Coordinates of C-alpha atoms and ligand atoms in Angstrom, one line a residue:
Chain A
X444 CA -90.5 -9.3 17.6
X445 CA -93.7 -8.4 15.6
X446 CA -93.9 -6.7 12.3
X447 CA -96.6 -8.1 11.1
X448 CA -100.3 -7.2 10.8
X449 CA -104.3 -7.6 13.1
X450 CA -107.0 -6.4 11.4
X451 CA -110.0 -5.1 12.9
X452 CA -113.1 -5.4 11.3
X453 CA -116.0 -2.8 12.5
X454 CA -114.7 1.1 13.3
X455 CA -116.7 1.9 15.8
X456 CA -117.2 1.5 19.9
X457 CA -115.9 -2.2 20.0
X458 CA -113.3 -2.1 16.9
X459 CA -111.2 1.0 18.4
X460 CA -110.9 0.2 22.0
X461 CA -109.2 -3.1 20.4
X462 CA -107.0 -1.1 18.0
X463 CA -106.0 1.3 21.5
X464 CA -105.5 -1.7 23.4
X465 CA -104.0 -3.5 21.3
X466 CA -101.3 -0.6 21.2
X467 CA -101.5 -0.2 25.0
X468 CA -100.5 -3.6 25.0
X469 CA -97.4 -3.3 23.1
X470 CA -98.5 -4.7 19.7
X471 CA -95.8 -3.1 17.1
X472 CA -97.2 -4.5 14.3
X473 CA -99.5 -3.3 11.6
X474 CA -103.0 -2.2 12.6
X475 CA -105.6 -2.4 9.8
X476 CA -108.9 -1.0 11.4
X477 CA -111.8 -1.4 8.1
X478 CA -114.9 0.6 8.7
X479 CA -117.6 0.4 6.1
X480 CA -119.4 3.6 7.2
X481 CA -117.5 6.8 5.4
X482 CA -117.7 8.7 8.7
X483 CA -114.8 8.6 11.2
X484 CA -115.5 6.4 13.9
X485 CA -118.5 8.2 16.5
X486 CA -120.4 7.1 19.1
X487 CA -124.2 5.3 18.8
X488 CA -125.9 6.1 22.4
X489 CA -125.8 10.1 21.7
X490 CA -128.4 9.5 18.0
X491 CA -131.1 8.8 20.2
X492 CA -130.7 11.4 22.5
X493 CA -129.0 14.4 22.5
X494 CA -128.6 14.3 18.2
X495 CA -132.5 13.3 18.2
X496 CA -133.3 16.0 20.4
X497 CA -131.1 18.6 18.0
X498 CA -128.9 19.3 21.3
X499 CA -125.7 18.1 19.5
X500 CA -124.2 18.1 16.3
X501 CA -122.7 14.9 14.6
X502 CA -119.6 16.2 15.2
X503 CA -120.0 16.3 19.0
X504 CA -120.6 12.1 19.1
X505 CA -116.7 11.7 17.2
X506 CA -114.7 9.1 19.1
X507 CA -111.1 9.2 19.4
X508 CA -109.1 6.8 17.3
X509 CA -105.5 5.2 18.9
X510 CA -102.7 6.4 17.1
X511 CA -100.9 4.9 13.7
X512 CA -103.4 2.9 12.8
X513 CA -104.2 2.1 9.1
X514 CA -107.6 3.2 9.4
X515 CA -110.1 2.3 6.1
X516 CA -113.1 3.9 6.2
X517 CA -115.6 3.5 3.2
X518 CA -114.5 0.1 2.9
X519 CA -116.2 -3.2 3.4
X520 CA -114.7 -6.7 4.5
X521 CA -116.1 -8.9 2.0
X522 CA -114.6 -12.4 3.5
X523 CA -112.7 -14.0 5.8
X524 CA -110.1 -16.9 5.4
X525 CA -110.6 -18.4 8.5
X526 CA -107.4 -21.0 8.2
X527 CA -105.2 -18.6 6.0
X528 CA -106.3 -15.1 8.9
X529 CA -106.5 -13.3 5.7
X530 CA -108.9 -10.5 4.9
X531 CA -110.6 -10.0 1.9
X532 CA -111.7 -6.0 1.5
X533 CA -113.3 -6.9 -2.6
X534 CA -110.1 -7.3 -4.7
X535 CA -107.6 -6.9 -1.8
X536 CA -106.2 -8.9 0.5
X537 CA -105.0 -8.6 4.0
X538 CA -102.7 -11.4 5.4
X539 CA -102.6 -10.7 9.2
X540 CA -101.6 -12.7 12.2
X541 CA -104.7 -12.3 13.7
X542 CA -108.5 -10.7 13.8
X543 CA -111.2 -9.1 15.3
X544 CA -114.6 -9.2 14.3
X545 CA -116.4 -5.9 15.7
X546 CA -118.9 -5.7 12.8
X547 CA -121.6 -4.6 15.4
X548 CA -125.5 -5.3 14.3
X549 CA -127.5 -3.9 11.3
X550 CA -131.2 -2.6 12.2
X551 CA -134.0 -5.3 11.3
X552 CA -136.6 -4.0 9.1
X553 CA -140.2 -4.2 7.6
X554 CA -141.1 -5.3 4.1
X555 CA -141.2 -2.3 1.6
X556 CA -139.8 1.0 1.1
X557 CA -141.6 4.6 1.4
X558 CA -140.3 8.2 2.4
X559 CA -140.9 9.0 5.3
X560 CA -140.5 5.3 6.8
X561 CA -137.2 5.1 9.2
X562 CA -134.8 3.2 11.0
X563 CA -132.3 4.2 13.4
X564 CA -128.9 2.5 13.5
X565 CA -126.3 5.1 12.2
X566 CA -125.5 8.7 12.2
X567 CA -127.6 9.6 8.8
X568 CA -130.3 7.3 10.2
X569 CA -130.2 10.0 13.0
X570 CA -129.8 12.9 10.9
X571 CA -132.7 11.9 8.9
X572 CA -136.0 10.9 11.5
X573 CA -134.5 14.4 13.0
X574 CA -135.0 16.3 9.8
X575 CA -138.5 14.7 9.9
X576 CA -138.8 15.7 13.4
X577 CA -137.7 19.1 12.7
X578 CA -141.0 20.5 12.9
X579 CA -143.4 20.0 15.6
X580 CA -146.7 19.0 15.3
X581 CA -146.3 15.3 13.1
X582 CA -147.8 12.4 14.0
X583 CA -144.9 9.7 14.6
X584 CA -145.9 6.1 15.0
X585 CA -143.0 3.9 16.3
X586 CA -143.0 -0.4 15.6
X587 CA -141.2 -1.6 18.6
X588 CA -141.6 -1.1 22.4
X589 CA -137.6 -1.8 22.8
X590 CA -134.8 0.6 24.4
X591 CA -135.0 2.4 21.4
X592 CA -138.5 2.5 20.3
X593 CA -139.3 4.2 23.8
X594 CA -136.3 6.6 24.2
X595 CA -137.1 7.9 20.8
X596 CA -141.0 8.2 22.2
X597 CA -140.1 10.3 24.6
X598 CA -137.6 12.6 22.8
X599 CA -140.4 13.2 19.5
X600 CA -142.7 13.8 22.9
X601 CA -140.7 16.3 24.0
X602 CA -140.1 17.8 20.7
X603 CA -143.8 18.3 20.8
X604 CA -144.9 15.7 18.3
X605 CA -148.1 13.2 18.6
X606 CA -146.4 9.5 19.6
X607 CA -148.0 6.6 19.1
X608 CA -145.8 3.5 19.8
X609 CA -147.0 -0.3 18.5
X610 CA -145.8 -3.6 19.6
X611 CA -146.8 -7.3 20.4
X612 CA -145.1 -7.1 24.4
X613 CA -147.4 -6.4 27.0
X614 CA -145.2 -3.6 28.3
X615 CA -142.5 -1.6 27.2
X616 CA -139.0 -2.5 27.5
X617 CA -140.6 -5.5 28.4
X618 CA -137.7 -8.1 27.2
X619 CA -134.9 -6.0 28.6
X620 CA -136.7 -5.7 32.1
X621 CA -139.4 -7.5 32.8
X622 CA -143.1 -7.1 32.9
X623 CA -143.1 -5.7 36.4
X624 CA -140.6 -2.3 35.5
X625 CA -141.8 -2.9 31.9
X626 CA -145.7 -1.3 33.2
X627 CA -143.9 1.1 35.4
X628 CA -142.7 2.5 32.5
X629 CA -145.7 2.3 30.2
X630 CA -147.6 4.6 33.1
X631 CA -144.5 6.7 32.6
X632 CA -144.9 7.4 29.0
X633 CA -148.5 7.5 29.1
X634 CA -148.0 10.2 31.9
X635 CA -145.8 12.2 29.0
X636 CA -148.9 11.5 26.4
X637 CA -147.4 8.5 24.5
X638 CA -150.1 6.7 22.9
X639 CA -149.1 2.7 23.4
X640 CA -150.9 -0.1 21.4
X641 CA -149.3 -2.9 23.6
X642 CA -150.5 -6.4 22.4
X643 CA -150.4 -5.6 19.0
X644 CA -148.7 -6.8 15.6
X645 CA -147.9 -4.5 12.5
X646 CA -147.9 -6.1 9.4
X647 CA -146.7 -3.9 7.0
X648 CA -146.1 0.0 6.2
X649 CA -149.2 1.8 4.7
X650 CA -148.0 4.3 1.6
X651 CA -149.7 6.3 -0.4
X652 CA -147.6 6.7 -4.0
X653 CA -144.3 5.9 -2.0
X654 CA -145.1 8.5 1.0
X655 CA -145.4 6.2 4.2
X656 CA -149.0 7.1 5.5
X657 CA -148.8 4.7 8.7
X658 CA -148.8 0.9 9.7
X659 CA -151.3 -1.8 9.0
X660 CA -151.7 -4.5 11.6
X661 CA -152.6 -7.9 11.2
X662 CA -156.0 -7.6 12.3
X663 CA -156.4 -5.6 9.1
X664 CA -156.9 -2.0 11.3
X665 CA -154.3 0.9 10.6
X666 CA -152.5 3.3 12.6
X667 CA -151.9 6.5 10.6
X668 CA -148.9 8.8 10.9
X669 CA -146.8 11.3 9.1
X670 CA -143.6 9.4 9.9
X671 CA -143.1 6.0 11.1
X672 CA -139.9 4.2 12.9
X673 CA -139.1 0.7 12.6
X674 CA -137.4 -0.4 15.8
X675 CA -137.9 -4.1 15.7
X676 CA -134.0 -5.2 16.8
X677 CA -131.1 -5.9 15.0
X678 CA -129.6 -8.9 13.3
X679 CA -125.7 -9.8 13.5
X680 CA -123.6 -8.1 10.4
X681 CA -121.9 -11.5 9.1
X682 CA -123.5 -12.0 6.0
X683 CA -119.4 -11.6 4.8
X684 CA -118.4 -14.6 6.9
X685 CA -121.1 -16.8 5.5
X686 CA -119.2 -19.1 2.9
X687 CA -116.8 -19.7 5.7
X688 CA -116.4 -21.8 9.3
X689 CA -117.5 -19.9 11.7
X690 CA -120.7 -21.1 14.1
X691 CA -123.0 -17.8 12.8
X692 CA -125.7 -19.1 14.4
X693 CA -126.8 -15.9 16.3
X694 CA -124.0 -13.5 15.9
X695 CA -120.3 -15.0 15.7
X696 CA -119.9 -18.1 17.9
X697 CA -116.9 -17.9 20.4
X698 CA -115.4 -19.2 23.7
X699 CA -114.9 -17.9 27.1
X700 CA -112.2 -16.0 25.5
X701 CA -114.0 -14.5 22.9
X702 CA -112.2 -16.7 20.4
X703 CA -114.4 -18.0 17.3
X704 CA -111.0 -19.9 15.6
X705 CA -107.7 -19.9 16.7
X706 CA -106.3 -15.7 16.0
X707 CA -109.9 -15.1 15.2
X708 CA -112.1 -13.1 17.7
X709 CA -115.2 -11.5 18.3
X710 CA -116.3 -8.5 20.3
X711 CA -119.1 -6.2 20.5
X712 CA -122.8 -6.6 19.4
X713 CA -122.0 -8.9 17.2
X714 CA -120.5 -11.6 19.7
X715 CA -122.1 -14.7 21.1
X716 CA -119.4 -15.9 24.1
X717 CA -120.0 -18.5 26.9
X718 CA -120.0 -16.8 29.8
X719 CA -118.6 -18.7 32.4
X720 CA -120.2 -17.3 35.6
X721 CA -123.7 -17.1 33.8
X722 CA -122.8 -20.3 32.2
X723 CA -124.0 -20.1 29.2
X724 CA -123.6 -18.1 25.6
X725 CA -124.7 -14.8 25.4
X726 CA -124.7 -11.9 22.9
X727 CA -125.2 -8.3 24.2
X728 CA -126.0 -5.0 22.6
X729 CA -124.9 -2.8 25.1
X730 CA -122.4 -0.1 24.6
X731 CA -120.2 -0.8 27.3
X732 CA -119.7 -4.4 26.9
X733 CA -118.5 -3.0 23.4
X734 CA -115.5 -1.6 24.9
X735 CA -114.7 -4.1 27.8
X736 CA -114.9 -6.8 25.0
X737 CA -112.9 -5.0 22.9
X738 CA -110.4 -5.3 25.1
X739 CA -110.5 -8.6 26.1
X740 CA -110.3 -10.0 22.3
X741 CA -107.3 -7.2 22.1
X742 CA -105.4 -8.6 25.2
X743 CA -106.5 -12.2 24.3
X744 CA -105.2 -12.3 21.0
X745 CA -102.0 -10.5 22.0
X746 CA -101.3 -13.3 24.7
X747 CA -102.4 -15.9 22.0
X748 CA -99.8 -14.4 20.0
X749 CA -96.8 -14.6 22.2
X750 CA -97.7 -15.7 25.7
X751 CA -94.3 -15.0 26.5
X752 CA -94.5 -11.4 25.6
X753 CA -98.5 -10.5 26.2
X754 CA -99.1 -13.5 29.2
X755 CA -102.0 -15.5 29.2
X756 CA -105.5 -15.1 27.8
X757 CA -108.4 -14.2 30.4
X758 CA -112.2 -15.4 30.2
X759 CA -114.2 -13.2 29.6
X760 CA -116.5 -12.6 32.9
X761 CA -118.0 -8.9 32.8
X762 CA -121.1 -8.0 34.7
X763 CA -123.2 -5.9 32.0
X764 CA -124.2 -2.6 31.8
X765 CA -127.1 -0.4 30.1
X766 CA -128.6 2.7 30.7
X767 CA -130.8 5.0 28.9
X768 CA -132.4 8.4 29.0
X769 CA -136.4 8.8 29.2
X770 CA -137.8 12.4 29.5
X771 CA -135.6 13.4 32.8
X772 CA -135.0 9.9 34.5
X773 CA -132.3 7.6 33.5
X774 CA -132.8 4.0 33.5
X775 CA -129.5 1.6 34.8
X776 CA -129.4 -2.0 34.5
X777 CA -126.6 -4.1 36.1
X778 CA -125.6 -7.8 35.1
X779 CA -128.1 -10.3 33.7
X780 CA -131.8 -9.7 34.1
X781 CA -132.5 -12.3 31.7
X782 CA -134.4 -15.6 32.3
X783 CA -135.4 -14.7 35.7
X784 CA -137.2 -16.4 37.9
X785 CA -138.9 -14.3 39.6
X786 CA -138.3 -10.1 39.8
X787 CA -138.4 -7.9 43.2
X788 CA -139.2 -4.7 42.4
X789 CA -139.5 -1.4 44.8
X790 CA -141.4 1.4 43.6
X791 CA -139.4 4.2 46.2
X792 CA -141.5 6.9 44.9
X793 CA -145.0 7.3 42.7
X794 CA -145.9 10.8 43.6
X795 CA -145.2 11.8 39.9
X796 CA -145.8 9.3 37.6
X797 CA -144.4 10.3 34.9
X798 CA -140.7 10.4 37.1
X799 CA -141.0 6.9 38.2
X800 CA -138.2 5.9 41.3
X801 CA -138.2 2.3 41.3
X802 CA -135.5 -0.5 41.8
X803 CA -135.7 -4.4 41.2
X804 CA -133.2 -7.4 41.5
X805 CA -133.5 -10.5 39.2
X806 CA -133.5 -14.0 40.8
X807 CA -132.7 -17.2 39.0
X808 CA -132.2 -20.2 41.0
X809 CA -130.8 -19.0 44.5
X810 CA -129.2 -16.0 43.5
X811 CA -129.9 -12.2 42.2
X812 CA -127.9 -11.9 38.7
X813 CA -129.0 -8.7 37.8
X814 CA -130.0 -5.3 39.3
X815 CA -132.3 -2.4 37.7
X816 CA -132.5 1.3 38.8
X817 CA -135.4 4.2 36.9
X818 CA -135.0 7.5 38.5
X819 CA -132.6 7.1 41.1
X820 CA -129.5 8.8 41.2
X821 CA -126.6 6.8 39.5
X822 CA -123.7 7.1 42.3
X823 CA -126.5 5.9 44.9
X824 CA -127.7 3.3 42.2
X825 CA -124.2 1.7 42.1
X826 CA -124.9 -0.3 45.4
X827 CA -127.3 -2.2 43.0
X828 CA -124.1 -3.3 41.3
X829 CA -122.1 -4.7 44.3
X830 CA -125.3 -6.7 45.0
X831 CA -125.5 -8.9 41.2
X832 CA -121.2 -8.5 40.8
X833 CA -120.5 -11.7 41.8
X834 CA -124.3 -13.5 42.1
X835 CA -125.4 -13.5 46.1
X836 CA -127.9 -15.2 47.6
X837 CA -131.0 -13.4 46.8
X838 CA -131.8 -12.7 50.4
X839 CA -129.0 -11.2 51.2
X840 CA -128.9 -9.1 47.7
X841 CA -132.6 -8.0 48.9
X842 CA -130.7 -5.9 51.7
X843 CA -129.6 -3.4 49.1
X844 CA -133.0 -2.8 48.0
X845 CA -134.1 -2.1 51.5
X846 CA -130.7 0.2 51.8
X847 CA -132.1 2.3 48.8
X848 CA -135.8 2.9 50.4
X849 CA -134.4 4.4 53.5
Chain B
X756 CA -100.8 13.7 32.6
X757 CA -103.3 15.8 32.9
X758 CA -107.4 14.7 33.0
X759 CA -110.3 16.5 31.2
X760 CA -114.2 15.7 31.4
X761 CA -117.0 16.6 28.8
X762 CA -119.5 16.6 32.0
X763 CA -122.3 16.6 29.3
X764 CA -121.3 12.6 27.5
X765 CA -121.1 11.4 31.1
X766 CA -123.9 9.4 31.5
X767 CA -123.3 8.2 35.3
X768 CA -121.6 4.9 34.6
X769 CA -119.6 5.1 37.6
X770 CA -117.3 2.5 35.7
X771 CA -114.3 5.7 36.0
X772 CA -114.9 5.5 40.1
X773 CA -114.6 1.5 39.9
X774 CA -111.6 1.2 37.9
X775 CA -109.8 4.3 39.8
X776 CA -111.8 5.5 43.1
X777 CA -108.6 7.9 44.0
X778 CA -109.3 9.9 40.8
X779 CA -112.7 10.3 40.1
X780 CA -116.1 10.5 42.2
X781 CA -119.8 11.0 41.0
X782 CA -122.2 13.7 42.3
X783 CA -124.3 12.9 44.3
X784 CA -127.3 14.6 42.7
X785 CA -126.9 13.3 38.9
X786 CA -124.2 11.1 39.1
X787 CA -122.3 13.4 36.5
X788 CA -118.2 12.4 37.2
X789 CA -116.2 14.2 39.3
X790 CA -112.5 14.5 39.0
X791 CA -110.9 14.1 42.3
X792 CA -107.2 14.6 41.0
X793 CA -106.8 16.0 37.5
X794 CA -103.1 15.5 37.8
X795 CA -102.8 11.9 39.1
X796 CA -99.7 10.7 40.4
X797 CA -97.7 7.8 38.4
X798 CA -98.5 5.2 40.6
X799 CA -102.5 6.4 39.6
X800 CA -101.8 6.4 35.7
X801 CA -102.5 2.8 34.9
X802 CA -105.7 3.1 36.8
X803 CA -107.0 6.5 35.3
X804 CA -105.6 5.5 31.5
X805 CA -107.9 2.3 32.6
X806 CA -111.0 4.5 33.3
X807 CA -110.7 6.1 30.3
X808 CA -110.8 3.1 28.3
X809 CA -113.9 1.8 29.7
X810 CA -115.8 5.0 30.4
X811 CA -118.7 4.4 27.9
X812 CA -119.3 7.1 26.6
X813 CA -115.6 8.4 26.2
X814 CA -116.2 11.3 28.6
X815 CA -112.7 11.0 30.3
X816 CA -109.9 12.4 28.1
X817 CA -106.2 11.8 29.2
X818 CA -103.4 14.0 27.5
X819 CA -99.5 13.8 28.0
Ligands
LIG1380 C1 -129.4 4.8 18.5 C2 -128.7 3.9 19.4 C3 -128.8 4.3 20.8 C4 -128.1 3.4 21.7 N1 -128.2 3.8 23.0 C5 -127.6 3.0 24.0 C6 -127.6 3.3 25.3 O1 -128.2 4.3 25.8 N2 -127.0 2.5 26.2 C7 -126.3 1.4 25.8 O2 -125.7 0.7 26.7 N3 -126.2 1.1 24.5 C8 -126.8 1.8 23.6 N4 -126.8 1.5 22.2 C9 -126.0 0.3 21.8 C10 -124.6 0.6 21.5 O3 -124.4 1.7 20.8 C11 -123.9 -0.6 20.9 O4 -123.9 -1.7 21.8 C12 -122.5 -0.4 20.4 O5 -122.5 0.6 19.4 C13 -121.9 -1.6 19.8 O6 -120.6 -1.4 19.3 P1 -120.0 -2.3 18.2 O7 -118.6 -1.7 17.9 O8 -120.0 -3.7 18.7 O9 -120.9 -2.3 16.9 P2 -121.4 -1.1 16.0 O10 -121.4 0.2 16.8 O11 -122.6 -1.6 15.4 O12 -120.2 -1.0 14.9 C14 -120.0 -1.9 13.9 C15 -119.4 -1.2 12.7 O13 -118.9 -2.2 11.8 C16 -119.3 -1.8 10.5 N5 -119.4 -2.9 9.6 C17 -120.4 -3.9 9.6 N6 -120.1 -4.8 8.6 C18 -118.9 -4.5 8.1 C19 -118.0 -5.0 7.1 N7 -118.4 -6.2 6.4 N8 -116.9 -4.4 6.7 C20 -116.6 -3.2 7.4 N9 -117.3 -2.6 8.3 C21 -118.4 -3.3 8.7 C22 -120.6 -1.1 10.7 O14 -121.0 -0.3 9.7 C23 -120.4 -0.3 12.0 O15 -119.8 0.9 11.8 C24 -127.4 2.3 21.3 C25 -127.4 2.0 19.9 C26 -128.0 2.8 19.0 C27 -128.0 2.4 17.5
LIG1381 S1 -117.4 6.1 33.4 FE1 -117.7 7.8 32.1 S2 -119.9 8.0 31.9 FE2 -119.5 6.7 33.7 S3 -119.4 8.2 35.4 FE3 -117.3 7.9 34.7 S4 -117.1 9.6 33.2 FE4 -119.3 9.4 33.5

């Protein structure tokens, strides 16, 4: 039947598993996939890590791209005619029978400019703190005790650069995990020589004739450095939809089906969905809920499109996933550790400190809803998952802590 | 249809052994994927095309 057009908006994790789904699905029709950044499409997870650490070249983070797609790269979605489904890329305009909105999240920042100051959302981001990194020796000071603001702690620490990191949480990680993993892994990056100022708020960038020369907090005391990072979170990319309908309160606004308007939807960082087993909206900046909700607003549009063809639209019910790198450990978090109630965690093994073995299941009400692991082997870690897959009571869900320990 | 890994952009999701426990395993050590069947019979496609899809950090690649 189809011959007409979707356009994707946002060419990276979230934007081109919907384009491949969408053609795994069956869609015949035009695919326009618009991607601001001039690079082909690659993947974020790797900048922090292995491009940080000089391991891999930009090249190596490339994703692949589905087949016949009109892919626009360099090119920026400047509105959104909600009623009408029609793009506007400046002057031009695409008139599709439906949408997704993957523009992902754009890095937060501090006041100011000065060389030497960073943040660290795309490829050149990466390319640059490395060139700053390239010699060892500096002094980096990091704002932000968050996923990234650690894992780039520990890679500068193993590069053989002085770390200092600054934040207001009382731990690291703290509002990913919890206090109680959160000081686990401050000893663990003290172990490695990372100075943190935990407790502490940065007011501005020092600079000295436009060179960044450190941070100033708002007691009025400075932290000097040779080359700071800004790591303070991210804020939804939808200035563009502003004039129009959408709820933009904190990202784009959509149902269980990841629908913001009827053929309109949302996946990716830059989603806010009701949940229906957590039962409530949320928004999450996690690479694999990129893809998996890129293919629900693929599949969900498709059967919005022609139910007849594509069947019927699915809520969307994942159970989350992060992970992340740290020196040699690897941190895993399953489902919603959010909000919890109270926090069970099981320190397995504290002979080194600096290679914490810890796990910890999140309670809310009745029931564990989320699972962590740090330092323990992924396939044996995946028990964790079974546990907070569909909520169980937390004492039962306690059982697969004690299974871990023996 | 024939399965390749890039062992080093696995990052021990596990999601590949979820989606398609015939085809792919972890290590036990790392958790670094391990192709069970790297020529998957039909009835195992769907599920391994699957795995590829939601592997997160595309380490899975799928040819033919
Ligand atoms: C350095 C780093 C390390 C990370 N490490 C991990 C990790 O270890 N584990 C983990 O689970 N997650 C990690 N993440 C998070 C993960 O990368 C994201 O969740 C994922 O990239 C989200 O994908 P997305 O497609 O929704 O958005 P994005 O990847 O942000 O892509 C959105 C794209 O849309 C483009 N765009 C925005 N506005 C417009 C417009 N108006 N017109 C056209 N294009 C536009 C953007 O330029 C961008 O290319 C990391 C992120 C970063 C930055
Ligand atoms: S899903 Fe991908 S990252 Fe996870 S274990 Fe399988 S191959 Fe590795």
């Amino acid at each position: 039947m189809t011959t007409g057009r979707i356009a994707i908006v946002g060419a990276s994790a979230a934007g081109l598993t919907a384009a491949e789904t969408l053609r795994r699905g069956g869609w015949d029709g035009r695919i326009s996939l618009i991607g601001d950044e001039p690079h082909e499409p690659y993947d974020r997870p790797p900048l922090s890590k292995q491009v940080l650490a000089g391991k891999w070249e930009p090249e190596r983070t490339g994703l692949r791209a589905a087949d016949a797609l009109d892919l626009r790269l360099g090119t920026t979605a400047t509105g959104l005619d909600v009623a009408n489904r029609r793009v506007l890329l400046g002057d031009e305009a695409l008139d599709c029978d439906g949408v997704i909105i993957a523009t992902g999240v754009a890095a937060r920042t501090l006041p100011g400019e000065a060389r030497g100051a960073h943040v660290l959302r795309g490829l050149d981001d990466a390319l640059a703190l490395r060139a700053e990194l390239a010699n060892p020796g500096r002094r980096l000071v990091i704002v932000g005790a968050g996923v990234l603001g650690v894992e780039v702690a520990a890679v500068a620490r193993e590069l053989g650069h002085e770390v200092v990191v600054v934040a207001p949480e009382a731990a690291p990680m703290e509002r990913a995990v919890g206090t109680e993993a959160g000081d686990l892994l401050a000893e663990a990056h003290r172990a490695h020589g990372v100075q943190l100022r935990l407790g502490e708020f940065v007011d501005g960038l020092l600079d000295d004739e436009g060179q960044v020369r450190g941070v100033r907090l708002t007691d009025g005391s400075e932290i000097t450095g040779d080359a700071v990072l800004i790591a303070i979170g991210c804020t939804p990319a939808v200035e563009w939809l502003r004039d129009g309908p959408l709820d933009l309160a904190d990202g784009i606004g959509c149902d269980s089906y990841c629908a913001a308007a009827p053929g309109i939807y949302a996946a990716g960082d830059v989603a806010r969905w009701h949940h229906p087993v957590l039962g409530r909206p949320v928004r999450i900046e996690h690479r694999m809920n990129a893809t998996e909700q890129g293919m629900a607003a693929a599949r969900n549009l498709l059967a919005e499109l022609d139910q007849e063809r594509f069947g019927s639209r699915q809520e969307f019910t994942p159970v989350s996933y992060f992970w992340s790198d740290q020196y040699r450990f690897k941190i895993q978090a399953y489902g919603d550790l959010a909000a919890a109630d109270q926090v069970q965690l099981r320190v397995l093994d504290k002979t080194d400190p600096g290679a914490p073995k810890a796990a910890a299941l999140y309670r809310r009400g009745d029931s564990a809803f989320g699972a962590l692991s740090i330092g323990i082997p992924p396939k044996q870690a995946r028990s964790l998952r079974a546990a907070v897959a569909t909520p169980q009571p937390w004492e039962q869900a306690l059982s697969a802590l004690d299974e871990l320990a023996d | 249809m024939k399965i390749t890994i890039d062992e080093d952009r696995c990052c021990g999701a596990g999601q590949c052994v979820l989606e398609a426990p015939d085809v792919f395993d972890q290590r036990a050590e790392d958790g670094v994927v391990v192709v069970l069947d790297a020529a998957p019979p039909a009835e195992l496609h769907e599920a391994s095309r699957a795995a590829e899809q939601l592997c997160p950090t595309a380490a899975i690649e799928i040819t033919e």
